[in-house]
JSON list of C-alpha atoms in Angstrom, two decimals:
[
{"chain": "A", "resi": 223, "resn": "MET", "atom": "CA", "xyz": [23.02, 133.87, 154.16]},
{"chain": "A", "resi": 224, "resn": "THR", "atom": "CA", "xyz": [23.45, 130.14, 153.79]},
{"chain": "A", "resi": 225, "resn": "SER", "atom": "CA", "xyz": [26.83, 128.55, 154.15]},
{"chain": "A", "resi": 226, "resn": "HIS", "atom": "CA", "xyz": [27.96, 125.45, 152.36]},
{"chain": "A", "resi": 227, "resn": "PRO", "atom": "CA", "xyz": [29.49, 122.65, 154.38]},
{"chain": "A", "resi": 228, "resn": "PRO", "atom": "CA", "xyz": [33.25, 122.32, 153.89]},
{"chain": "A", "resi": 229, "resn": "PRO", "atom": "CA", "xyz": [34.26, 119.61, 151.42]},
{"chain": "A", "resi": 230, "resn": "ASP", "atom": "CA", "xyz": [35.35, 116.42, 153.06]},
{"chain": "A", "resi": 231, "resn": "GLU", "atom": "CA", "xyz": [38.96, 115.26, 153.03]},
{"chain": "A", "resi": 232, "resn": "ALA", "atom": "CA", "xyz": [38.34, 112.67, 150.30]},
{"chain": "A", "resi": 233, "resn": "ALA", "atom": "CA", "xyz": [36.91, 115.30, 147.96]},
{"chain": "A", "resi": 234, "resn": "ARG", "atom": "CA", "xyz": [39.84, 117.64, 148.63]},
{"chain": "A", "resi": 235, "resn": "ALA", "atom": "CA", "xyz": [42.31, 114.83, 148.00]},
{"chain": "A", "resi": 236, "resn": "ARG", "atom": "CA", "xyz": [40.51, 113.89, 144.77]},
{"chain": "A", "resi": 237, "resn": "ASP", "atom": "CA", "xyz": [40.52, 117.51, 143.60]},
{"chain": "A", "resi": 238, "resn": "ALA", "atom": "CA", "xyz": [44.22, 117.87, 144.42]},
{"chain": "A", "resi": 239, "resn": "GLU", "atom": "CA", "xyz": [45.02, 114.66, 142.53]},
{"chain": "A", "resi": 240, "resn": "PHE", "atom": "CA", "xyz": [43.03, 115.86, 139.52]},
{"chain": "A", "resi": 241, "resn": "ALA", "atom": "CA", "xyz": [44.73, 119.28, 139.68]},
{"chain": "A", "resi": 242, "resn": "ARG", "atom": "CA", "xyz": [48.15, 117.57, 139.47]},
{"chain": "A", "resi": 243, "resn": "PHE", "atom": "CA", "xyz": [46.94, 115.46, 136.55]},
{"chain": "A", "resi": 244, "resn": "PHE", "atom": "CA", "xyz": [45.57, 118.54, 134.79]},
{"chain": "A", "resi": 245, "resn": "ALA", "atom": "CA", "xyz": [48.79, 120.53, 135.31]},
{"chain": "A", "resi": 246, "resn": "ASP", "atom": "CA", "xyz": [50.85, 117.67, 133.87]},
{"chain": "A", "resi": 247, "resn": "TYR", "atom": "CA", "xyz": [48.61, 116.64, 130.96]},
{"chain": "A", "resi": 248, "resn": "GLN", "atom": "CA", "xyz": [46.96, 119.88, 129.79]},
{"chain": "A", "resi": 249, "resn": "PRO", "atom": "CA", "xyz": [50.00, 121.09, 127.79]},
{"chain": "A", "resi": 250, "resn": "LYS", "atom": "CA", "xyz": [50.41, 117.59, 126.34]},
{"chain": "A", "resi": 251, "resn": "ALA", "atom": "CA", "xyz": [46.74, 117.48, 125.36]},
{"chain": "A", "resi": 252, "resn": "VAL", "atom": "CA", "xyz": [46.93, 120.84, 123.60]},
{"chain": "A", "resi": 253, "resn": "ALA", "atom": "CA", "xyz": [50.14, 119.82, 121.81]},
{"chain": "A", "resi": 254, "resn": "PHE", "atom": "CA", "xyz": [48.58, 116.50, 120.78]},
{"chain": "A", "resi": 255, "resn": "VAL", "atom": "CA", "xyz": [45.52, 118.13, 119.23]},
{"chain": "A", "resi": 256, "resn": "GLN", "atom": "CA", "xyz": [47.59, 120.88, 117.57]},
{"chain": "A", "resi": 257, "resn": "SER", "atom": "CA", "xyz": [50.06, 118.39, 116.11]},
{"chain": "A", "resi": 258, "resn": "LEU", "atom": "CA", "xyz": [47.28, 116.34, 114.56]},
{"chain": "A", "resi": 259, "resn": "GLU", "atom": "CA", "xyz": [45.31, 119.37, 113.41]},
{"chain": "A", "resi": 260, "resn": "GLN", "atom": "CA", "xyz": [47.80, 122.12, 112.53]},
{"chain": "A", "resi": 261, "resn": "ALA", "atom": "CA", "xyz": [45.26, 124.41, 110.87]},
{"chain": "A", "resi": 262, "resn": "MET", "atom": "CA", "xyz": [42.86, 124.25, 113.80]},
{"chain": "A", "resi": 263, "resn": "PRO", "atom": "CA", "xyz": [42.32, 127.63, 115.48]},
{"chain": "A", "resi": 264, "resn": "HIS", "atom": "CA", "xyz": [43.28, 127.85, 119.15]},
{"chain": "A", "resi": 265, "resn": "ASP", "atom": "CA", "xyz": [39.64, 128.27, 120.21]},
{"chain": "A", "resi": 266, "resn": "ASP", "atom": "CA", "xyz": [38.74, 125.01, 118.47]},
{"chain": "A", "resi": 267, "resn": "VAL", "atom": "CA", "xyz": [41.61, 123.24, 120.23]},
{"chain": "A", "resi": 268, "resn": "ARG", "atom": "CA", "xyz": [40.16, 124.45, 123.53]},
{"chain": "A", "resi": 269, "resn": "GLU", "atom": "CA", "xyz": [36.73, 123.18, 122.46]},
{"chain": "A", "resi": 270, "resn": "ILE", "atom": "CA", "xyz": [38.25, 119.69, 122.21]},
{"chain": "A", "resi": 271, "resn": "VAL", "atom": "CA", "xyz": [40.63, 119.77, 125.20]},
{"chain": "A", "resi": 272, "resn": "SER", "atom": "CA", "xyz": [38.33, 121.37, 127.80]},
{"chain": "A", "resi": 273, "resn": "PRO", "atom": "CA", "xyz": [35.46, 118.86, 127.49]},
{"chain": "A", "resi": 274, "resn": "ALA", "atom": "CA", "xyz": [37.97, 116.01, 127.62]},
{"chain": "A", "resi": 275, "resn": "PHE", "atom": "CA", "xyz": [39.23, 117.17, 131.02]},
{"chain": "A", "resi": 276, "resn": "LEU", "atom": "CA", "xyz": [35.68, 117.80, 132.19]},
{"chain": "A", "resi": 277, "resn": "ALA", "atom": "CA", "xyz": [34.75, 114.23, 131.23]},
{"chain": "A", "resi": 278, "resn": "ILE", "atom": "CA", "xyz": [37.73, 112.93, 133.18]},
{"chain": "A", "resi": 279, "resn": "TYR", "atom": "CA", "xyz": [36.93, 115.06, 136.22]},
{"chain": "A", "resi": 280, "resn": "THR", "atom": "CA", "xyz": [33.32, 113.89, 136.37]},
{"chain": "A", "resi": 281, "resn": "ARG", "atom": "CA", "xyz": [34.45, 110.25, 136.16]},
{"chain": "A", "resi": 282, "resn": "TRP", "atom": "CA", "xyz": [37.70, 110.63, 138.13]},
{"chain": "A", "resi": 283, "resn": "ASP", "atom": "CA", "xyz": [36.90, 107.96, 140.73]},
{"chain": "A", "resi": 284, "resn": "LYS", "atom": "CA", "xyz": [35.90, 105.42, 138.06]},
{"chain": "A", "resi": 285, "resn": "ILE", "atom": "CA", "xyz": [38.82, 105.85, 135.61]},
{"chain": "A", "resi": 286, "resn": "THR", "atom": "CA", "xyz": [41.79, 103.56, 136.17]},
{"chain": "A", "resi": 287, "resn": "ASN", "atom": "CA", "xyz": [44.12, 105.23, 133.65]},
{"chain": "A", "resi": 288, "resn": "PRO", "atom": "CA", "xyz": [43.26, 108.90, 133.18]},
{"chain": "A", "resi": 289, "resn": "GLY", "atom": "CA", "xyz": [46.10, 109.47, 130.68]},
{"chain": "A", "resi": 290, "resn": "ALA", "atom": "CA", "xyz": [44.82, 106.81, 128.31]},
{"chain": "A", "resi": 291, "resn": "TYR", "atom": "CA", "xyz": [41.24, 108.01, 128.80]},
{"chain": "A", "resi": 292, "resn": "LEU", "atom": "CA", "xyz": [42.33, 111.57, 127.98]},
{"chain": "A", "resi": 293, "resn": "PHE", "atom": "CA", "xyz": [43.98, 110.69, 124.66]},
{"chain": "A", "resi": 294, "resn": "LYS", "atom": "CA", "xyz": [41.04, 108.49, 123.66]},
{"chain": "A", "resi": 295, "resn": "THR", "atom": "CA", "xyz": [38.64, 111.34, 124.47]},
{"chain": "A", "resi": 296, "resn": "LEU", "atom": "CA", "xyz": [40.80, 113.81, 122.51]},
{"chain": "A", "resi": 297, "resn": "ARG", "atom": "CA", "xyz": [40.81, 111.54, 119.44]},
{"chain": "A", "resi": 298, "resn": "ASN", "atom": "CA", "xyz": [37.02, 111.21, 119.69]},
{"chain": "A", "resi": 299, "resn": "GLY", "atom": "CA", "xyz": [36.72, 115.00, 119.95]},
{"chain": "A", "resi": 300, "resn": "ILE", "atom": "CA", "xyz": [38.83, 115.45, 116.82]},
{"chain": "A", "resi": 301, "resn": "LYS", "atom": "CA", "xyz": [36.73, 112.87, 114.95]},
{"chain": "A", "resi": 302, "resn": "GLU", "atom": "CA", "xyz": [33.53, 114.64, 115.97]},
{"chain": "A", "resi": 303, "resn": "ARG", "atom": "CA", "xyz": [34.95, 117.98, 114.85]},
{"chain": "A", "resi": 304, "resn": "HIS", "atom": "CA", "xyz": [35.80, 116.43, 111.46]},
{"chain": "A", "resi": 305, "resn": "ARG", "atom": "CA", "xyz": [32.29, 115.01, 111.10]},
{"chain": "A", "resi": 306, "resn": "THR", "atom": "CA", "xyz": [30.81, 118.40, 111.92]},
{"chain": "A", "resi": 307, "resn": "SER", "atom": "CA", "xyz": [33.15, 120.27, 109.56]},
{"chain": "A", "resi": 308, "resn": "VAL", "atom": "CA", "xyz": [32.41, 117.82, 106.71]},
{"chain": "A", "resi": 309, "resn": "ARG", "atom": "CA", "xyz": [28.67, 118.32, 107.19]},
{"chain": "A", "resi": 310, "resn": "HIS", "atom": "CA", "xyz": [29.23, 122.08, 107.24]},
{"chain": "A", "resi": 311, "resn": "ALA", "atom": "CA", "xyz": [31.43, 121.98, 104.12]},
{"chain": "A", "resi": 312, "resn": "LEU", "atom": "CA", "xyz": [28.84, 119.93, 102.24]},
{"chain": "A", "resi": 313, "resn": "LEU", "atom": "CA", "xyz": [26.13, 122.39, 103.20]},
{"chain": "A", "resi": 314, "resn": "VAL", "atom": "CA", "xyz": [28.25, 125.36, 102.09]},
{"chain": "A", "resi": 315, "resn": "GLN", "atom": "CA", "xyz": [29.09, 123.56, 98.85]},
{"chain": "A", "resi": 316, "resn": "ARG", "atom": "CA", "xyz": [25.40, 123.01, 98.11]},
{"chain": "A", "resi": 317, "resn": "LEU", "atom": "CA", "xyz": [24.56, 126.63, 98.85]},
{"chain": "A", "resi": 318, "resn": "THR", "atom": "CA", "xyz": [27.50, 128.22, 96.99]},
{"chain": "A", "resi": 319, "resn": "PRO", "atom": "CA", "xyz": [27.60, 128.56, 93.22]},
{"chain": "A", "resi": 320, "resn": "SER", "atom": "CA", "xyz": [30.45, 126.54, 91.72]},
{"chain": "A", "resi": 321, "resn": "ARG", "atom": "CA", "xyz": [33.58, 128.39, 90.62]},
{"chain": "A", "resi": 322, "resn": "THR", "atom": "CA", "xyz": [36.83, 127.17, 89.19]},
{"chain": "A", "resi": 323, "resn": "SER", "atom": "CA", "xyz": [39.79, 127.79, 91.41]},
{"chain": "A", "resi": 324, "resn": "GLN", "atom": "CA", "xyz": [43.31, 128.57, 90.38]},
{"chain": "A", "resi": 325, "resn": "VAL", "atom": "CA", "xyz": [46.04, 126.62, 92.07]},
{"chain": "A", "resi": 326, "resn": "ASN", "atom": "CA", "xyz": [49.52, 128.05, 92.14]},
{"chain": "A", "resi": 327, "resn": "SER", "atom": "CA", "xyz": [52.24, 125.48, 92.52]},
{"chain": "A", "resi": 328, "resn": "PRO", "atom": "CA", "xyz": [54.93, 126.66, 94.94]},
{"chain": "A", "resi": 329, "resn": "ASP", "atom": "CA", "xyz": [58.51, 127.04, 93.81]},
{"chain": "A", "resi": 330, "resn": "PRO", "atom": "CA", "xyz": [60.43, 124.00, 95.12]},
{"chain": "A", "resi": 331, "resn": "LEU", "atom": "CA", "xyz": [63.35, 126.27, 96.02]},
{"chain": "A", "resi": 332, "resn": "GLU", "atom": "CA", "xyz": [61.15, 128.18, 98.44]},
{"chain": "A", "resi": 333, "resn": "ARG", "atom": "CA", "xyz": [60.47, 125.03, 100.46]},
{"chain": "A", "resi": 334, "resn": "GLU", "atom": "CA", "xyz": [62.70, 124.81, 103.48]},
{"chain": "A", "resi": 335, "resn": "ILE", "atom": "CA", "xyz": [62.79, 122.55, 106.49]},
{"chain": "A", "resi": 336, "resn": "SER", "atom": "CA", "xyz": [60.79, 124.31, 109.18]},
{"chain": "A", "resi": 337, "resn": "ASP", "atom": "CA", "xyz": [58.15, 123.46, 111.72]},
{"chain": "A", "resi": 338, "resn": "ASP", "atom": "CA", "xyz": [55.53, 123.79, 108.99]},
{"chain": "A", "resi": 339, "resn": "TYR", "atom": "CA", "xyz": [57.51, 121.43, 106.79]},
{"chain": "A", "resi": 340, "resn": "VAL", "atom": "CA", "xyz": [57.78, 118.87, 109.59]},
{"chain": "A", "resi": 341, "resn": "LYS", "atom": "CA", "xyz": [54.04, 119.18, 110.26]},
{"chain": "A", "resi": 342, "resn": "ALA", "atom": "CA", "xyz": [53.38, 118.71, 106.55]},
{"chain": "A", "resi": 343, "resn": "ALA", "atom": "CA", "xyz": [55.55, 115.60, 106.59]},
{"chain": "A", "resi": 344, "resn": "LEU", "atom": "CA", "xyz": [53.63, 114.22, 109.57]},
{"chain": "A", "resi": 345, "resn": "GLN", "atom": "CA", "xyz": [50.36, 114.87, 107.76]},
{"chain": "A", "resi": 346, "resn": "GLN", "atom": "CA", "xyz": [51.57, 112.51, 105.01]},
{"chain": "A", "resi": 347, "resn": "LEU", "atom": "CA", "xyz": [51.53, 109.60, 107.48]},
{"chain": "A", "resi": 348, "resn": "PRO", "atom": "CA", "xyz": [48.42, 107.45, 107.88]},
{"chain": "A", "resi": 349, "resn": "PRO", "atom": "CA", "xyz": [46.34, 108.62, 110.87]},
{"chain": "A", "resi": 350, "resn": "ALA", "atom": "CA", "xyz": [47.20, 105.74, 113.22]},
{"chain": "A", "resi": 351, "resn": "MET", "atom": "CA", "xyz": [50.91, 106.02, 112.43]},
{"chain": "A", "resi": 352, "resn": "ARG", "atom": "CA", "xyz": [50.76, 109.83, 112.83]},
{"chain": "A", "resi": 353, "resn": "GLN", "atom": "CA", "xyz": [49.11, 109.52, 116.25]},
{"chain": "A", "resi": 354, "resn": "VAL", "atom": "CA", "xyz": [51.83, 107.18, 117.48]},
{"chain": "A", "resi": 355, "resn": "ALA", "atom": "CA", "xyz": [54.59, 109.39, 116.04]},
{"chain": "A", "resi": 356, "resn": "VAL", "atom": "CA", "xyz": [53.18, 112.55, 117.60]},
{"chain": "A", "resi": 357, "resn": "MET", "atom": "CA", "xyz": [52.68, 110.93, 120.99]},
{"chain": "A", "resi": 358, "resn": "LYS", "atom": "CA", "xyz": [56.23, 109.53, 120.96]},
{"chain": "A", "resi": 359, "resn": "TRP", "atom": "CA", "xyz": [58.30, 112.25, 119.32]},
{"chain": "A", "resi": 360, "resn": "MET", "atom": "CA", "xyz": [56.40, 115.42, 120.18]},
{"chain": "A", "resi": 361, "resn": "LEU", "atom": "CA", "xyz": [54.86, 114.56, 123.53]},
{"chain": "A", "resi": 362, "resn": "ASP", "atom": "CA", "xyz": [57.67, 112.22, 124.61]},
{"chain": "A", "resi": 363, "resn": "LEU", "atom": "CA", "xyz": [55.26, 109.62, 126.00]},
{"chain": "A", "resi": 364, "resn": "PRO", "atom": "CA", "xyz": [56.47, 106.10, 126.80]},
{"chain": "A", "resi": 365, "resn": "ASP", "atom": "CA", "xyz": [55.52, 103.28, 124.44]},
{"chain": "A", "resi": 366, "resn": "SER", "atom": "CA", "xyz": [53.43, 101.58, 127.12]},
{"chain": "A", "resi": 367, "resn": "LEU", "atom": "CA", "xyz": [51.22, 104.66, 127.63]},
{"chain": "A", "resi": 368, "resn": "ILE", "atom": "CA", "xyz": [50.88, 105.17, 123.87]},
{"chain": "A", "resi": 369, "resn": "ALA", "atom": "CA", "xyz": [49.83, 101.54, 123.45]},
{"chain": "A", "resi": 370, "resn": "GLU", "atom": "CA", "xyz": [47.29, 101.78, 126.25]},
{"chain": "A", "resi": 371, "resn": "ALA", "atom": "CA", "xyz": [45.92, 105.15, 125.11]},
{"chain": "A", "resi": 372, "resn": "LEU", "atom": "CA", "xyz": [45.43, 103.94, 121.54]},
{"chain": "A", "resi": 373, "resn": "GLY", "atom": "CA", "xyz": [44.30, 100.42, 122.46]},
{"chain": "A", "resi": 374, "resn": "ILE", "atom": "CA", "xyz": [47.15, 98.72, 120.60]},
{"chain": "A", "resi": 375, "resn": "THR", "atom": "CA", "xyz": [50.10, 96.55, 121.60]},
{"chain": "A", "resi": 376, "resn": "ARG", "atom": "CA", "xyz": [53.59, 97.89, 122.31]},
{"chain": "A", "resi": 377, "resn": "SER", "atom": "CA", "xyz": [54.89, 95.97, 119.30]},
{"chain": "A", "resi": 378, "resn": "THR", "atom": "CA", "xyz": [52.36, 97.80, 117.12]},
{"chain": "A", "resi": 379, "resn": "VAL", "atom": "CA", "xyz": [53.67, 101.10, 118.55]},
{"chain": "A", "resi": 380, "resn": "THR", "atom": "CA", "xyz": [57.20, 100.03, 117.61]},
{"chain": "A", "resi": 381, "resn": "THR", "atom": "CA", "xyz": [56.09, 98.99, 114.13]},
{"chain": "A", "resi": 382, "resn": "HIS", "atom": "CA", "xyz": [54.33, 102.32, 113.58]},
{"chain": "A", "resi": 383, "resn": "LEU", "atom": "CA", "xyz": [57.40, 104.24, 114.73]},
{"chain": "A", "resi": 384, "resn": "THR", "atom": "CA", "xyz": [59.72, 102.23, 112.47]},
{"chain": "A", "resi": 385, "resn": "ARG", "atom": "CA", "xyz": [57.49, 102.74, 109.45]},
{"chain": "A", "resi": 386, "resn": "ALA", "atom": "CA", "xyz": [56.96, 106.41, 110.27]},
{"chain": "A", "resi": 387, "resn": "THR", "atom": "CA", "xyz": [60.71, 106.91, 110.45]},
{"chain": "A", "resi": 388, "resn": "ARG", "atom": "CA", "xyz": [61.16, 105.34, 107.02]},
{"chain": "A", "resi": 389, "resn": "ARG", "atom": "CA", "xyz": [58.37, 107.36, 105.45]},
{"chain": "A", "resi": 390, "resn": "LEU", "atom": "CA", "xyz": [59.69, 110.60, 106.92]},
{"chain": "A", "resi": 391, "resn": "GLN", "atom": "CA", "xyz": [63.18, 109.77, 105.69]},
{"chain": "A", "resi": 392, "resn": "GLN", "atom": "CA", "xyz": [61.74, 109.34, 102.21]},
{"chain": "A", "resi": 393, "resn": "PHE", "atom": "CA", "xyz": [59.80, 112.59, 102.55]},
{"chain": "A", "resi": 394, "resn": "PHE", "atom": "CA", "xyz": [62.93, 114.49, 103.59]},
{"chain": "A", "resi": 395, "resn": "GLY", "atom": "CA", "xyz": [65.13, 112.65, 101.08]},
{"chain": "A", "resi": 396, "resn": "THR", "atom": "CA", "xyz": [67.41, 111.05, 103.67]},
{"chain": "A", "resi": 397, "resn": "THR", "atom": "CA", "xyz": [68.28, 107.45, 104.46]},
{"chain": "A", "resi": 398, "resn": "ALA", "atom": "CA", "xyz": [69.44, 105.84, 107.64]},
{"chain": "A", "resi": 399, "resn": "THR", "atom": "CA", "xyz": [72.28, 103.38, 107.95]},
{"chain": "A", "resi": 400, "resn": "GLU", "atom": "CA", "xyz": [72.55, 100.49, 110.31]},
{"chain": "A", "resi": 401, "resn": "PRO", "atom": "CA", "xyz": [74.86, 101.45, 113.18]},
{"chain": "A", "resi": 402, "resn": "GLY", "atom": "CA", "xyz": [78.48, 100.42, 112.57]},
{"chain": "A", "resi": 403, "resn": "THR", "atom": "CA", "xyz": [77.87, 98.76, 109.19]},
{"chain": "A", "resi": 404, "resn": "GLY", "atom": "CA", "xyz": [77.56, 101.61, 106.73]},
{"chain": "A", "resi": 405, "resn": "LYS", "atom": "CA", "xyz": [74.77, 99.60, 105.05]},
{"chain": "A", "resi": 406, "resn": "GLU", "atom": "CA", "xyz": [71.52, 101.25, 104.24]},
{"chain": "A", "resi": 407, "resn": "GLU", "atom": "CA", "xyz": [68.70, 100.08, 106.47]},
{"chain": "A", "resi": 408, "resn": "ARG", "atom": "CA", "xyz": [65.79, 98.41, 104.70]}
]
């Protein structure tokens, strides 16, 4: 029976540091992917999140900001999944005889504000704005980390959040007022 030499202290420290990172960021990574892709099955979310953490682990000593690297890798995983699903959909479309589909319009009275309604509202935002909104409001990440993870400036993060707020207010049929003035914000 052969025995493996014990890992050195540096490797144990690196693994412990990665384990802390994983424990902190894994729920945020899952929530990030799920918030951008509500209809994605849980197994598909894992197929995006797991390789992202594996990529970080294999490059742990070379990455200066693992949080930013993680969100960039997650976005790339989502893009790749979309490319694959589009190719698949086109193939299915070519192989399936065409049929007309009936679309039932939902009763507006049945619509209520729920998690699904909020997710639907977020889906109405442009992708870059939605990413910033999700990272800020759902994952509670600081503006500086959002900016670094998305490769944009903090002022762009602020602009996206301001515009997202306005669009969501329009979606929900509400308006905000400037504090203390009673005037509608523009």
